[in-house]
């Protein structure tokens, strides 16, 4: 593993602070999004089924044998 040149202490601290902040913000967004996804999963499946039934001409683009 190559030896990295250590950045200045202020830059390092700033980077760590930014990283921590970014992680917390991301966690909050993720939890919010997870609940949204859980609520929308059934409706998304419903929409997909409707689009399947409406678009018989697009069989190549919307294969019915999805996993």
Coordinates of N, CA and C in Angstrom, one line a residue:
X1 N 0.8 -1.2 0.0 CA 0.0 0.0 0.0 C 0.9 1.2 0.0
X2 N 0.6 2.2 -0.9 CA 1.4 3.4 -1.0 C 1.3 4.3 0.2
X3 N 2.3 4.9 0.6 CA 2.3 5.8 1.8 C 1.7 7.1 1.3
X4 N 0.6 7.6 1.9 CA 0.0 8.8 1.5 C 0.7 10.0 2.3
X5 N 0.8 11.1 1.6 CA 1.3 12.3 2.4 C 0.2 12.8 3.2
X6 N 0.5 13.0 4.5 CA -0.5 13.5 5.4 C -0.9 14.9 5.1
X7 N -2.2 15.2 5.0 CA -2.7 16.6 4.7 C -2.5 17.4 6.0
X8 N -2.6 18.7 5.8 CA -2.5 19.6 7.0 C -3.7 19.3 8.0
X9 N -3.4 19.5 9.3 CA -4.3 19.1 10.3 C -5.7 19.8 10.1
X10 N -5.7 21.1 9.7 CA -7.0 21.8 9.6 C -7.8 21.1 8.5
X11 N -7.1 20.9 7.3 CA -7.8 20.2 6.2 C -8.4 18.9 6.7
X12 N -7.6 18.1 7.4 CA -8.0 16.8 7.9 C -9.2 16.9 8.8
X13 N -9.2 17.9 9.7 CA -10.3 18.1 10.6 C -11.6 18.5 9.8
X14 N -11.4 19.4 8.9 CA -12.5 19.8 8.1 C -13.1 18.7 7.3
X15 N -12.2 17.9 6.7 CA -12.7 16.7 6.0 C -13.5 15.8 6.8
X16 N -13.0 15.5 8.0 CA -13.7 14.6 9.0 C -15.0 15.1 9.3
X17 N -15.1 16.4 9.6 CA -16.4 17.1 10.0 C -17.4 17.0 8.8
X18 N -16.9 17.3 7.6 CA -17.8 17.2 6.5 C -18.3 15.8 6.3
X19 N -17.4 14.9 6.4 CA -17.8 13.5 6.3 C -18.9 13.1 7.3
X20 N -18.6 13.4 8.5 CA -19.6 13.1 9.6 C -21.0 13.7 9.3
X21 N -20.9 15.0 8.9 CA -22.2 15.7 8.6 C -22.9 15.1 7.4
X22 N -22.1 14.7 6.4 CA -22.7 14.1 5.2 C -23.4 12.8 5.6
X23 N -22.7 12.0 6.4 CA -23.2 10.7 6.8 C -24.6 10.9 7.5
X24 N -24.6 11.8 8.5 CA -25.8 12.0 9.3 C -27.0 12.4 8.3
X25 N -26.7 13.4 7.5 CA -27.7 13.9 6.6 C -28.2 12.7 5.7
X26 N -27.3 11.9 5.2 CA -27.6 10.8 4.3 C -28.4 9.8 5.1
X27 N -28.1 9.5 6.3 CA -28.9 8.6 7.1 C -30.3 9.1 7.3
X28 N -30.5 10.3 7.6 CA -31.8 10.9 7.7 C -32.6 10.7 6.5
X29 N -32.0 11.1 5.3 CA -32.6 11.0 4.1 C -33.0 9.5 3.8
X30 N -32.0 8.6 4.1 CA -32.2 7.2 3.8 C -33.4 6.7 4.6
X31 N -33.5 7.0 5.9 CA -34.6 6.5 6.7 C -35.9 7.0 6.1
X32 N -36.0 8.3 5.8 CA -37.2 8.9 5.2 C -37.5 8.2 3.9
X33 N -36.5 8.0 3.1 CA -36.8 7.3 1.8 C -37.2 5.9 2.0
X34 N -36.7 5.2 3.0 CA -37.0 3.8 3.2 C -38.5 3.7 3.5
X35 N -39.0 4.6 4.4 CA -40.4 4.5 4.7 C -41.3 4.8 3.5
X36 N -40.8 5.8 2.7 CA -41.5 6.2 1.5 C -41.6 5.0 0.5
X37 N -40.4 4.3 0.4 CA -40.4 3.1 -0.5 C -41.3 2.1 0.0
X38 N -41.3 1.8 1.3 CA -42.2 0.8 1.9 C -43.7 1.1 1.6
X39 N -44.0 2.4 1.7 CA -45.4 2.8 1.4 C -45.7 2.7 -0.1
X40 N -44.8 3.0 -0.9 CA -45.0 3.1 -2.4 C -44.8 1.8 -3.1
X41 N -44.3 0.8 -2.4 CA -43.9 -0.5 -3.1 C -45.2 -1.1 -3.8
X42 N -46.3 -1.2 -3.1 CA -47.5 -1.8 -3.6 C -48.0 -1.0 -4.8
X43 N -48.0 0.4 -4.6 CA -48.6 1.2 -5.6 C -47.7 1.1 -6.9
X44 N -46.4 1.0 -6.7 CA -45.5 0.9 -7.8 C -45.7 -0.4 -8.6
X45 N -45.9 -1.4 -7.8 CA -46.2 -2.7 -8.5 C -47.5 -2.6 -9.2
X46 N -48.5 -1.9 -8.6 CA -49.8 -1.8 -9.3 C -49.6 -1.0 -10.6
X47 N -48.9 0.1 -10.5 CA -48.6 1.0 -11.7 C -47.9 0.1 -12.8
X48 N -46.9 -0.7 -12.4 CA -46.2 -1.5 -13.3 C -47.2 -2.5 -14.0
X49 N -48.0 -3.1 -13.2 CA -49.0 -4.1 -13.8 C -49.9 -3.4 -14.8
X50 N -50.4 -2.2 -14.4 CA -51.3 -1.5 -15.4 C -50.5 -1.2 -16.7
X51 N -49.3 -0.7 -16.5 CA -48.5 -0.4 -17.7 C -48.3 -1.6 -18.6
X52 N -48.1 -2.8 -17.9 CA -47.9 -4.0 -18.6 C -49.2 -4.3 -19.4
X53 N -50.4 -4.2 -18.8 CA -51.6 -4.5 -19.5 C -51.9 -3.5 -20.6
X54 N -51.4 -2.2 -20.5 CA -51.7 -1.2 -21.5 C -50.8 -1.3 -22.7
X55 N -49.6 -1.8 -22.5 CA -48.5 -1.7 -23.5 C -48.2 -3.0 -24.1
X56 N -49.1 -3.7 -24.7 CA -48.8 -5.0 -25.3 C -47.8 -4.8 -26.5
X57 N -47.9 -3.6 -27.1 CA -47.0 -3.4 -28.3 C -45.6 -3.3 -27.8
X58 N -45.3 -2.9 -26.6 CA -44.0 -2.7 -26.1 C -43.4 -3.9 -25.4
X59 N -43.7 -5.1 -25.9 CA -43.3 -6.3 -25.2 C -41.8 -6.4 -25.2
X60 N -41.1 -5.9 -26.2 CA -39.6 -6.0 -26.3 C -39.0 -5.1 -25.2
X61 N -39.6 -4.0 -25.0 CA -39.1 -3.0 -24.0 C -39.5 -3.4 -22.6
X62 N -40.7 -4.0 -22.4 CA -41.2 -4.4 -21.1 C -41.4 -5.9 -21.0
X63 N -40.3 -6.7 -20.9 CA -40.5 -8.2 -20.8 C -41.3 -8.6 -19.6
X64 N -42.2 -9.5 -19.8 CA -43.1 -10.0 -18.7 C -42.3 -10.9 -17.8
X65 N -41.2 -11.5 -18.2 CA -40.5 -12.5 -17.4 C -39.4 -11.9 -16.6
X66 N -39.7 -10.8 -15.9 CA -38.7 -10.1 -15.0 C -38.6 -11.0 -13.7
X67 N -37.4 -11.0 -13.1 CA -37.2 -11.7 -11.9 C -38.0 -11.2 -10.8

